[in-house]
XYZ file of C-alpha atoms in Angstrom:
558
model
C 0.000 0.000 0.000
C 1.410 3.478 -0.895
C 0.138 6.508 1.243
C 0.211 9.548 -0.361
C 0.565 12.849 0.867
C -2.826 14.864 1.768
C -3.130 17.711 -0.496
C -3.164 21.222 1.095
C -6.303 22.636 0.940
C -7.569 25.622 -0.963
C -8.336 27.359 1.668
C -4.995 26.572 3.455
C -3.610 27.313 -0.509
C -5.201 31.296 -0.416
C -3.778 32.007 2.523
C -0.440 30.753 2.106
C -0.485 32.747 -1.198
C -1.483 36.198 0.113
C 0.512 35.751 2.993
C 4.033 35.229 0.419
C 2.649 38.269 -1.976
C 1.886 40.580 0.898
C 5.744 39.919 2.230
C 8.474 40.712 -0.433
C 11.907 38.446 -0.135
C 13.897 38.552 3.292
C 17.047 38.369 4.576
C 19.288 36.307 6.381
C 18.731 35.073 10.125
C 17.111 32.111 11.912
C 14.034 31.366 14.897
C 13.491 30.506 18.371
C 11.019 29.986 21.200
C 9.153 33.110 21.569
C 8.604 32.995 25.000
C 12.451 32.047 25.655
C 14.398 34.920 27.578
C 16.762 36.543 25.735
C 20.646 34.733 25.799
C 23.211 34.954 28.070
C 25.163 37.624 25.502
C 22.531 39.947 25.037
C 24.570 42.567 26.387
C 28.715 41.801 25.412
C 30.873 42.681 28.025
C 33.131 45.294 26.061
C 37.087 45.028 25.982
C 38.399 48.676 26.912
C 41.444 48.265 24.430
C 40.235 49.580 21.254
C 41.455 52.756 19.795
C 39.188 55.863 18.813
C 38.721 55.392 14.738
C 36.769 56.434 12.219
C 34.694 53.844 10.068
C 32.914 56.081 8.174
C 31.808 59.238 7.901
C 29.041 61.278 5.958
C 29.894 63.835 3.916
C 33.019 62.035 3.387
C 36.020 63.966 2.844
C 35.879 66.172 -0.346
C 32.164 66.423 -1.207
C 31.735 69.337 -3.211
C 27.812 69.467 -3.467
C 26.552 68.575 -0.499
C 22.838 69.428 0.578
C 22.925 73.011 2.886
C 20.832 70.522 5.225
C 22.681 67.273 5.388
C 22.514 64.360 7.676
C 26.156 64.089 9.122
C 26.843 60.843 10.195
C 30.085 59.241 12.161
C 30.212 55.410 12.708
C 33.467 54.914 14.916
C 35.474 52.517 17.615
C 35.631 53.476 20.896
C 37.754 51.688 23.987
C 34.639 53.001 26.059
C 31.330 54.897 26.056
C 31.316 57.921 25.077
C 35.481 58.164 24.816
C 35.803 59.639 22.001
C 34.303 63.324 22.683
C 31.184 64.578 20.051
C 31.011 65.527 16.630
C 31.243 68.736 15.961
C 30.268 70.875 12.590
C 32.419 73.930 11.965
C 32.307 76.704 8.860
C 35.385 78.055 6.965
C 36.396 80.570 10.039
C 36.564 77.019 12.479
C 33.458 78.469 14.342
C 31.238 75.746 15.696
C 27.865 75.682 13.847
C 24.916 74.681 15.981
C 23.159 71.388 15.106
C 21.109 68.664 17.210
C 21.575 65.059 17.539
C 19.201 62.833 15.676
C 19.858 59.304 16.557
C 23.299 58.113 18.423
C 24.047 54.625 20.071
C 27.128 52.576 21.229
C 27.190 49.211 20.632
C 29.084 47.187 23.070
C 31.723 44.681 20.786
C 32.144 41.498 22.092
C 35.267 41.558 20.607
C 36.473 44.488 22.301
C 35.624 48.578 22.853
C 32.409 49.709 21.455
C 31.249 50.797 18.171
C 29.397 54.003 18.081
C 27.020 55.463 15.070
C 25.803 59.282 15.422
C 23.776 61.049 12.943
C 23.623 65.226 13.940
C 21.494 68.025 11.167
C 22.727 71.377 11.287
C 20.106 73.836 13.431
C 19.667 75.836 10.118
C 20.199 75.320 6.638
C 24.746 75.754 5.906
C 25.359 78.419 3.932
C 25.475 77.457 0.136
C 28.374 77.147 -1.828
C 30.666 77.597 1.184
C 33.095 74.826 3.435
C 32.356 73.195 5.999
C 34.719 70.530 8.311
C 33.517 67.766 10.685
C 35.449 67.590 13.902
C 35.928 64.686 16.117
C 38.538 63.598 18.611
C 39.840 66.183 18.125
C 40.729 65.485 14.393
C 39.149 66.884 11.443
C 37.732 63.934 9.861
C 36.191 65.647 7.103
C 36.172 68.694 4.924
C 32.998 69.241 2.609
C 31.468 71.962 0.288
C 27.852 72.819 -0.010
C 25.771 73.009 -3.374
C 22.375 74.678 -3.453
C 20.244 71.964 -2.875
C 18.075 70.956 -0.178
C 17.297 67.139 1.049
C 13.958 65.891 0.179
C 13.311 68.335 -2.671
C 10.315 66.890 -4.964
C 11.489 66.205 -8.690
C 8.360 64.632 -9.938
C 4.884 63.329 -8.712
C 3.633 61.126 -12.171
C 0.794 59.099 -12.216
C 1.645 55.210 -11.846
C -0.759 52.093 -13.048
C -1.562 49.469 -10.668
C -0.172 46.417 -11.838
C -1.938 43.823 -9.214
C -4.040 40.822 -10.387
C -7.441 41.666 -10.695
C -7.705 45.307 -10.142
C -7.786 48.058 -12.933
C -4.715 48.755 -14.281
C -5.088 51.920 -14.178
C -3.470 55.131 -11.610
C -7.094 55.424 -9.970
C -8.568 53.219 -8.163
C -12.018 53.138 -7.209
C -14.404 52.935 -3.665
C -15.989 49.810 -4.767
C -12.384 48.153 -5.775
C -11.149 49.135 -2.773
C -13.446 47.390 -0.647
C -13.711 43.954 -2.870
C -9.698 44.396 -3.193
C -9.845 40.970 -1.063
C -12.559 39.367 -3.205
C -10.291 40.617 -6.569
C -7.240 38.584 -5.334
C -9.241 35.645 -4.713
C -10.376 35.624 -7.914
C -6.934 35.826 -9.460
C -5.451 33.210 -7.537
C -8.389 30.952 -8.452
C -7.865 31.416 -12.169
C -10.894 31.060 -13.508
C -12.699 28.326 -11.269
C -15.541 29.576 -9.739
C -15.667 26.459 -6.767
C -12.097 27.655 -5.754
C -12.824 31.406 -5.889
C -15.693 30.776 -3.148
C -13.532 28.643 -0.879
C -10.667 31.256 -1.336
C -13.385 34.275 -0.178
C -14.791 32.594 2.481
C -11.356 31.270 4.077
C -9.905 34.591 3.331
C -12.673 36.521 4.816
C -12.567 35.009 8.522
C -8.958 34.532 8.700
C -8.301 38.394 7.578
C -11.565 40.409 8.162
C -10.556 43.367 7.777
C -8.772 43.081 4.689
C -11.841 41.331 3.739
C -13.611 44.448 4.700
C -11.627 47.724 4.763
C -14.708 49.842 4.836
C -13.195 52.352 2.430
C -14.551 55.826 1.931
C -12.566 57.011 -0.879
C -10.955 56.487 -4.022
C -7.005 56.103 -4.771
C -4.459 57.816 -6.647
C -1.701 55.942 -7.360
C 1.515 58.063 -8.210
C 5.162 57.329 -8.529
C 7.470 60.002 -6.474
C 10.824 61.003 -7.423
C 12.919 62.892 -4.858
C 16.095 64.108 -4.131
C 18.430 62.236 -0.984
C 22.041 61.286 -0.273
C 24.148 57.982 -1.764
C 26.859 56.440 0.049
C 29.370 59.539 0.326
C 26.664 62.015 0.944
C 25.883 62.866 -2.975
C 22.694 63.983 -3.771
C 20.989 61.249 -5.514
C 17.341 60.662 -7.058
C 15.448 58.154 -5.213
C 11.878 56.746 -6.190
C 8.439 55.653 -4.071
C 5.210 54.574 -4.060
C 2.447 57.429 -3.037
C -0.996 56.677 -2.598
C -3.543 59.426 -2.065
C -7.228 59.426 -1.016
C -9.774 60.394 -4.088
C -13.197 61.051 -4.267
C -15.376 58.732 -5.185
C -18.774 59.748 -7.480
C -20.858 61.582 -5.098
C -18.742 60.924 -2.359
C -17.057 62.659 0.189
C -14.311 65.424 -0.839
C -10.887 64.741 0.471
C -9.379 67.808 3.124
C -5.415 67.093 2.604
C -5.453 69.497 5.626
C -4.195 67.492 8.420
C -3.997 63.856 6.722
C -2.517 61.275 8.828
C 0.560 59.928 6.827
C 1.014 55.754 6.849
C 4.772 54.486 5.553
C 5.533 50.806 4.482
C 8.419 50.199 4.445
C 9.575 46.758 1.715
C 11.165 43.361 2.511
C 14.264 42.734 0.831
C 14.593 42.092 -2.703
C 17.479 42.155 -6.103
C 17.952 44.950 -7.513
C 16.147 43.852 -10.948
C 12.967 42.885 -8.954
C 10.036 45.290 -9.004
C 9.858 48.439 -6.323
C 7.105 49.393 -4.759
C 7.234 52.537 -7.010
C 6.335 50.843 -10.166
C 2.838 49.449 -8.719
C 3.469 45.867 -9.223
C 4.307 44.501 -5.575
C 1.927 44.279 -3.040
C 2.564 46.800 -1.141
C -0.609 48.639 -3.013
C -2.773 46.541 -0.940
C -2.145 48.123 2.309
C -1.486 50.860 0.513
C -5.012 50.954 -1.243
C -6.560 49.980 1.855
C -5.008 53.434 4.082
C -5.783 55.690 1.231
C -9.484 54.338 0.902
C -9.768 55.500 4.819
C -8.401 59.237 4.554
C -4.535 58.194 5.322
C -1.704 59.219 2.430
C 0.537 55.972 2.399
C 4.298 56.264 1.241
C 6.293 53.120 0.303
C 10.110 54.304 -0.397
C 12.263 51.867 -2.557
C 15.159 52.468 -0.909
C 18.444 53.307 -2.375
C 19.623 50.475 -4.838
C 15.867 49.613 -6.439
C 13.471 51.770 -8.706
C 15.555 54.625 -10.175
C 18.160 53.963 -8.473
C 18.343 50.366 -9.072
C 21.738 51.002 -10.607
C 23.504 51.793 -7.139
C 24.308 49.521 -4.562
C 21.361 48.443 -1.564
C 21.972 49.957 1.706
C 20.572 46.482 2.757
C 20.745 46.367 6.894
C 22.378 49.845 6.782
C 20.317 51.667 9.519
C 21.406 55.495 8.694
C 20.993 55.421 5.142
C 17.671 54.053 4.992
C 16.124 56.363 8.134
C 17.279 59.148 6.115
C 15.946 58.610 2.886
C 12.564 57.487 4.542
C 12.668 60.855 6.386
C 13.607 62.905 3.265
C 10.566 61.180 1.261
C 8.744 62.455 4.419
C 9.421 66.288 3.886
C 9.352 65.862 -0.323
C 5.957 64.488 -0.025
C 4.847 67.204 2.348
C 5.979 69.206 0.338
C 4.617 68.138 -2.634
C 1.455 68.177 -0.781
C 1.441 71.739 0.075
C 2.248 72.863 -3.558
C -0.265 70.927 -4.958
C -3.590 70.873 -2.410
C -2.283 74.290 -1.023
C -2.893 71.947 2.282
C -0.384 70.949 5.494
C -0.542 67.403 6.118
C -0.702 65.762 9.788
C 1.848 65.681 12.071
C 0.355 61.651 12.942
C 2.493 58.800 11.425
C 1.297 55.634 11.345
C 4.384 52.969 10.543
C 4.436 49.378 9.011
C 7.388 46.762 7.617
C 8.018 42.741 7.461
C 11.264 40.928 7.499
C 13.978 44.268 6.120
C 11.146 46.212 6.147
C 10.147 45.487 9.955
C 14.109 46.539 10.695
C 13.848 49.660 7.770
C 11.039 50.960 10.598
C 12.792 50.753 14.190
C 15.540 51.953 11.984
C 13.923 54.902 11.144
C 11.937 55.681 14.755
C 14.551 58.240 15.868
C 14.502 60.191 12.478
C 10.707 59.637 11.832
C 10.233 61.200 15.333
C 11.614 64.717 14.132
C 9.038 65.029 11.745
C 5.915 64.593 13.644
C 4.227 61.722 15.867
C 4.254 58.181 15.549
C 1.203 56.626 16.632
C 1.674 52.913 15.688
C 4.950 50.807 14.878
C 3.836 47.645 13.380
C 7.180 45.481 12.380
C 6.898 41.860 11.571
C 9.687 39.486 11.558
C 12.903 41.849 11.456
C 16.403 40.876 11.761
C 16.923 43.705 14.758
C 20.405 42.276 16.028
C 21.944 42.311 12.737
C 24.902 40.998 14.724
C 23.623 38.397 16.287
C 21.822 37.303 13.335
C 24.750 36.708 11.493
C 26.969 36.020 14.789
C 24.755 32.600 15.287
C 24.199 31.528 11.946
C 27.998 31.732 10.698
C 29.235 29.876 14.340
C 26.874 27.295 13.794
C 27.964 26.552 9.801
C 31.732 26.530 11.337
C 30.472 23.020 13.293
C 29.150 25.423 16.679
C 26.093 24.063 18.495
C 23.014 26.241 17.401
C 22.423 29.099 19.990
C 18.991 30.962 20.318
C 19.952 32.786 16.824
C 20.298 29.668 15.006
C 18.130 27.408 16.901
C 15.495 27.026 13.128
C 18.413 28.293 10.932
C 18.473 26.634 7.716
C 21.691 27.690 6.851
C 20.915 27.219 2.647
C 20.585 31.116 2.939
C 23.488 31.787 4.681
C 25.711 32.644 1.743
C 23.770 34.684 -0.124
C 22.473 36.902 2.842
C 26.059 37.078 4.165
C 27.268 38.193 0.432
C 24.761 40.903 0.448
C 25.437 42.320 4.141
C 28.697 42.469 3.182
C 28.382 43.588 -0.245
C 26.410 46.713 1.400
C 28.458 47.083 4.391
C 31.308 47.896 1.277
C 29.229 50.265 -0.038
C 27.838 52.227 2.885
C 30.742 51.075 5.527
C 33.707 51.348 4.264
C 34.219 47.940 4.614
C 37.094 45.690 3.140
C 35.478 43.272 1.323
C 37.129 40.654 -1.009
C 34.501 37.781 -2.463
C 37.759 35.263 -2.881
C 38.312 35.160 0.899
C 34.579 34.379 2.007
C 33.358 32.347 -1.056
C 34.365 29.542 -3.452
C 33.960 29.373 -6.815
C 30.191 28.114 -6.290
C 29.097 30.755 -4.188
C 29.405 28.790 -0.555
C 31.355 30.020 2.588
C 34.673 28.863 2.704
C 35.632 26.821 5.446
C 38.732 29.013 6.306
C 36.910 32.105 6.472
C 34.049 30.303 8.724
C 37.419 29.242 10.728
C 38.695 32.861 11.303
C 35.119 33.799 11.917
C 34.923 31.388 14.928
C 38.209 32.655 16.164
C 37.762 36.365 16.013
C 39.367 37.409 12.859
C 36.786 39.192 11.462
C 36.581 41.691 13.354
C 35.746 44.729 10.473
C 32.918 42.403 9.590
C 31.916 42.217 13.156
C 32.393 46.079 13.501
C 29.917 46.647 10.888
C 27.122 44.361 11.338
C 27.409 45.827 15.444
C 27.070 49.573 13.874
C 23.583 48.571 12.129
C 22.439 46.419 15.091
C 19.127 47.704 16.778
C 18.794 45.833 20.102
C 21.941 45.971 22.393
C 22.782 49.809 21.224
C 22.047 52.668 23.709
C 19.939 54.539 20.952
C 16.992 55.974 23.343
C 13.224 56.104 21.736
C 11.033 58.778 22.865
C 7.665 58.271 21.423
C 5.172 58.368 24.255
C 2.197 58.681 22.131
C 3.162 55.137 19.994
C 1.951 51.909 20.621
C 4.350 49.265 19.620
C 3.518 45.890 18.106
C 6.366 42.939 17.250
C 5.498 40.076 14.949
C 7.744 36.788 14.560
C 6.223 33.248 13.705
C 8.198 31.476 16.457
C 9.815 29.004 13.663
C 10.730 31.426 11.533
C 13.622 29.515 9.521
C 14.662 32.887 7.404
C 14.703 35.861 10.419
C 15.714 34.309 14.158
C 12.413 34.889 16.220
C 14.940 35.551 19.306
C 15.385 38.876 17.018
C 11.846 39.870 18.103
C 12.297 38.491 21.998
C 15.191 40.754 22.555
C 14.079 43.997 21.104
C 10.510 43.393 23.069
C 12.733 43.053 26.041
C 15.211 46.078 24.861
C 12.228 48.660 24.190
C 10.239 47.321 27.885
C 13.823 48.170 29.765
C 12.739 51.714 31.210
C 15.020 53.578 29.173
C 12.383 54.614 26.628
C 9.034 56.127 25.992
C 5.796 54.457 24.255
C 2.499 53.959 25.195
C 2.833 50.461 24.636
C 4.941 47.578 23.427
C 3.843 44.115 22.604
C 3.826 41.241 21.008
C 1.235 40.768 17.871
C -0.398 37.941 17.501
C 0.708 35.393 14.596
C -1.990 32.668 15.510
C 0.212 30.254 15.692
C -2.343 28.004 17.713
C -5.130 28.099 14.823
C -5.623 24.869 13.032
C -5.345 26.799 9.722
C -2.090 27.980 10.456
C -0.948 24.617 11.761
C -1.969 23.005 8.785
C -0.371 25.495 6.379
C 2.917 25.240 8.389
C 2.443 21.122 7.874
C 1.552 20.920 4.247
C 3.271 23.985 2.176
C 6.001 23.371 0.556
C 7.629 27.105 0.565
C 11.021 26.889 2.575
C 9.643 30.511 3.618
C 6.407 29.649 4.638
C 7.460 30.298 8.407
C 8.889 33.832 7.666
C 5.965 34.870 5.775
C 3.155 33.551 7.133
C 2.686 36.447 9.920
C 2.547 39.067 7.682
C -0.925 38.769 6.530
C -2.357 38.830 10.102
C 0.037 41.614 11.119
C -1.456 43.710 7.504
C -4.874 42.944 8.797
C -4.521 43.963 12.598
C -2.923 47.281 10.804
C -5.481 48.286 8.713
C -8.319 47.403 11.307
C -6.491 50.175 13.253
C -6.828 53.081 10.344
């Protein structure tokens, strides 16, 4: 007798699908027990040997068109806290200009010292055209000119077709799609057959109810942004993203831009050649549809490295980079806002990622926080401790027992997540990276460089992946008005759900304001979800699964 494997069924088949299309690609990491407490090294015990030194530095030494307002960021060494004295701006004459911090932590190395990352803005727009020099330790560590330009200047605002299954292709997007946007993905993921269609509604409809029912009151405009931030070195650069903007509907309500609340998803992590949000063809538009149909403007940046700037590198896990070009899409968008509606939008922002996208948001908290007042932080399934993310994963490939990191890990994705940290940490890090030391000729780690790895000889690589690490840095949050939800499907075999017990336990420590931090709810115990998790055959199903229920507890909240 042969026994054959029960098919999944359709029901179990829709949700699986929405729940893959609503989260783009991830990156690298691995998942515990939820409920475990967080390990033993949680908080390294730093080495006080480690000389002050500069990693990086933005503007970097000899920018000659810098923005008058730019983001000035140091990441250094330190042999202890706060060692190496502040960062200072100063014009031509060597008089200190006035500016205020915007995010700054130390990260305690394991290896030794600290590693420090501060990001400081000017208190008024620099002088154009004139030189400026960045002091520290009492070193100048660089020397910059200005142009004329200012961060987050609007280039363009064009309308941009929706390119989903089963909704108009078209840059407007009606009430009544809006509100059967649920019932129009069914349909396209039943091709055709009207017995799976009703299965996929009906499932669909009580797992996710209020995707199922968004109770929309407008329209949607769908428009492609293009607007001006900073590369690598501090060059201004054209970025892209995804706007969405309430409409009126025939006979419906008019739309007051006057004091709109603002929602920002942020993507997962993709290639460069995939689609960005910006062209209309992910799936960010559903969340995105759904906000704008209840009176909130929804932003989606790509990021630098996709859309139009696909042809520059990803700042993938680089946490300054990607908080300020989310901020400066902020400002061109309210800008663009007031030009165009003659209207000043809300100071409320209401903030949403999965997998990079869930770290592209706490990333962003102490930037976001400048420009008005986040109400809600919804992150699902983000690699927070970049360093320990990596830290477990590349021990436990060397031969190490798994820790709490790498307790799911399925290491297949090692390489290629550890090629693109490190392919970004050369970009945005300075970072001395040469492929023929890490990789063979087919792409896998070597075993030498796992060996130096495992005895501390990577310590650059650990330097940078500590600089972009949200959990164990002394970064304070100070958003007493937002209420804080954390996703992670406890066998998450892509992102370590340990990622999302530690920064729970990080943000509940006293040093910081919210109204609220918690865990959401992945419903891990429903018989649906069990049965998913036993019969798909995605090696992502784990990391992805969450998302859906995170999208729908967001939007239930608009």
């Amino acid at each position: 007798m042969r026994f054959h494997r029960p098919a999944v069924p359709s029901a179990l088949a829709a949700l699986t699908t929405l729940t893959a299309c609503l989260l783009l690609t991830a990156c690298g990491g691995r998942a515990p027990d939820p409920d475990a407490s967080p390990s033993s090294t949680l908080i390294p015990v730093p080495d006080p040997t480690v000389a002050c030194n500069v990693l990086r530095v933005t503007p970097a030494d000899a920018i000659e068109q810098a923005f008058v307002d730019p983001l000035i960021t140091i990441v250094y060494t330190a042999p202890t806290a706060g060692a190496c004295g502040d960062l200072t701006l100063q014009d031509a004459s060597q008089s200190t200009v006035a500016a205020t911090i915007v995010a700054s932590s130390e990260w305690p190395n394991p290896q030794g010292g600290f590693v420090g990352t501060r990001t400081i803005e000017a208190a008024a727009a620099l002088d154009p055209g004139a030189i400026y020099r960045l002091r520290w330790n009492a070193k100048t560590v660089s020397t910059f000119k200005t142009g004329i330009e200012r961060r987050g200047e609007v280039v363009s605002v064009t309308d941009q077709a929706l390119q989903l299954p089963s909704l108009p292709n078209a840059a407007h997007i009606g009430q009544g799609d809006i509100n059967n946007v649920l019932d129009a993905f069914a349909e396209a993921i039943a091709k055709g057959n009207d017995i799976k269609r009703f299965l996929f509604e009906n499932a669909l409809r009580v797992e996710l109810p209020r995707i199922a029912k968004p109770e929309a009151r407008y329209g949607a405009a769908i428009s492609k942004v293009a607007y001006r931030s900073a590369d690598a070195r501090g060059n201004p650069v054209t970025l892209s993203a995804l706007l969405i903007a309430p409409e009126r509907s025939p006979g419906g309500q008019p739309v007051d831009f006057h004091g709109m609340p603002v929602v920002i998803g942020q993507r997962g992590a993709t290639d460069s050649t995939s689609d960005a949000p910006s062209s209309g063809a992910t799936t960010m538009g559903i969340p995105g549809l759904i906000a704008a149909g209840k009176g909130h403007l929804f932003l989606a940046p790509d990021l630098i490295g996709l859309g139009d700037s696909k042809s520059l590198p990803q700042a993938y896990l680089v946490a300054a980079d990607t908080a300020g070009q989310t901020q400066d899409l902020l400002r061109a968008v309210r800008t663009y806002v007031q030009q165009q509606y003659l209207s000043t939008l809300g100071t409320d922002l209401r903030l949403f990622g999965g997998s990079q996208g869930a770290y592209s948001t706490l990333a962003s908290l102490p930037y976001l926080a400048r420009e008005g007042t986040v109400r809600v932080v919804s992150a699902a399934q983000g690699p927070y401790d970049v360093y320990r993310t990596f830290h477990g994963a590349l021990l436990t490939a060397g031969g190490a027992a798994r820790d709490a990191y790498a307790m799911n890990e399925n290491l297949g994705f090692l390489p290629s997540h550890t090629r693109d940290v490190m392919t970004s940490f050369q970009a945005y890090g300075n970072y001395a990276f040469d492929p023929k030391l890490v990789f063979d000729a087919a792409g896998q780690l070597l075993p030498s460089f796992l060996a130096d790895y495992k005895d501390g000889k990577a310590q650059d690589f650990v330097r940078q992946l500590g600089a972009n690490s949200l959990v164990t840095g002394s970064q304070v949050y100070d958003l007493p008005q937002a209420q804080v939800q954390l996703y992670h499907f406890s066998a998450d075999t892509l992102v370590p759900a340990q990622n999302t017990v530690d920064m729970l336990v990080a943000l509940s420590n006293g040093k910081h304001r919210f109204a609220s931090v918690q865990r959401g709810n992945c419903h891990e115990n429903s018989e649906l979800v069990k049965l998913i998790v036993r019969f798909s055959k995605s090696s992502t199903i784990t990391h992805t699964l969450c998302v859906a229920f995170q999208i729908d507890d967001f939007v239930g909240g608009l």
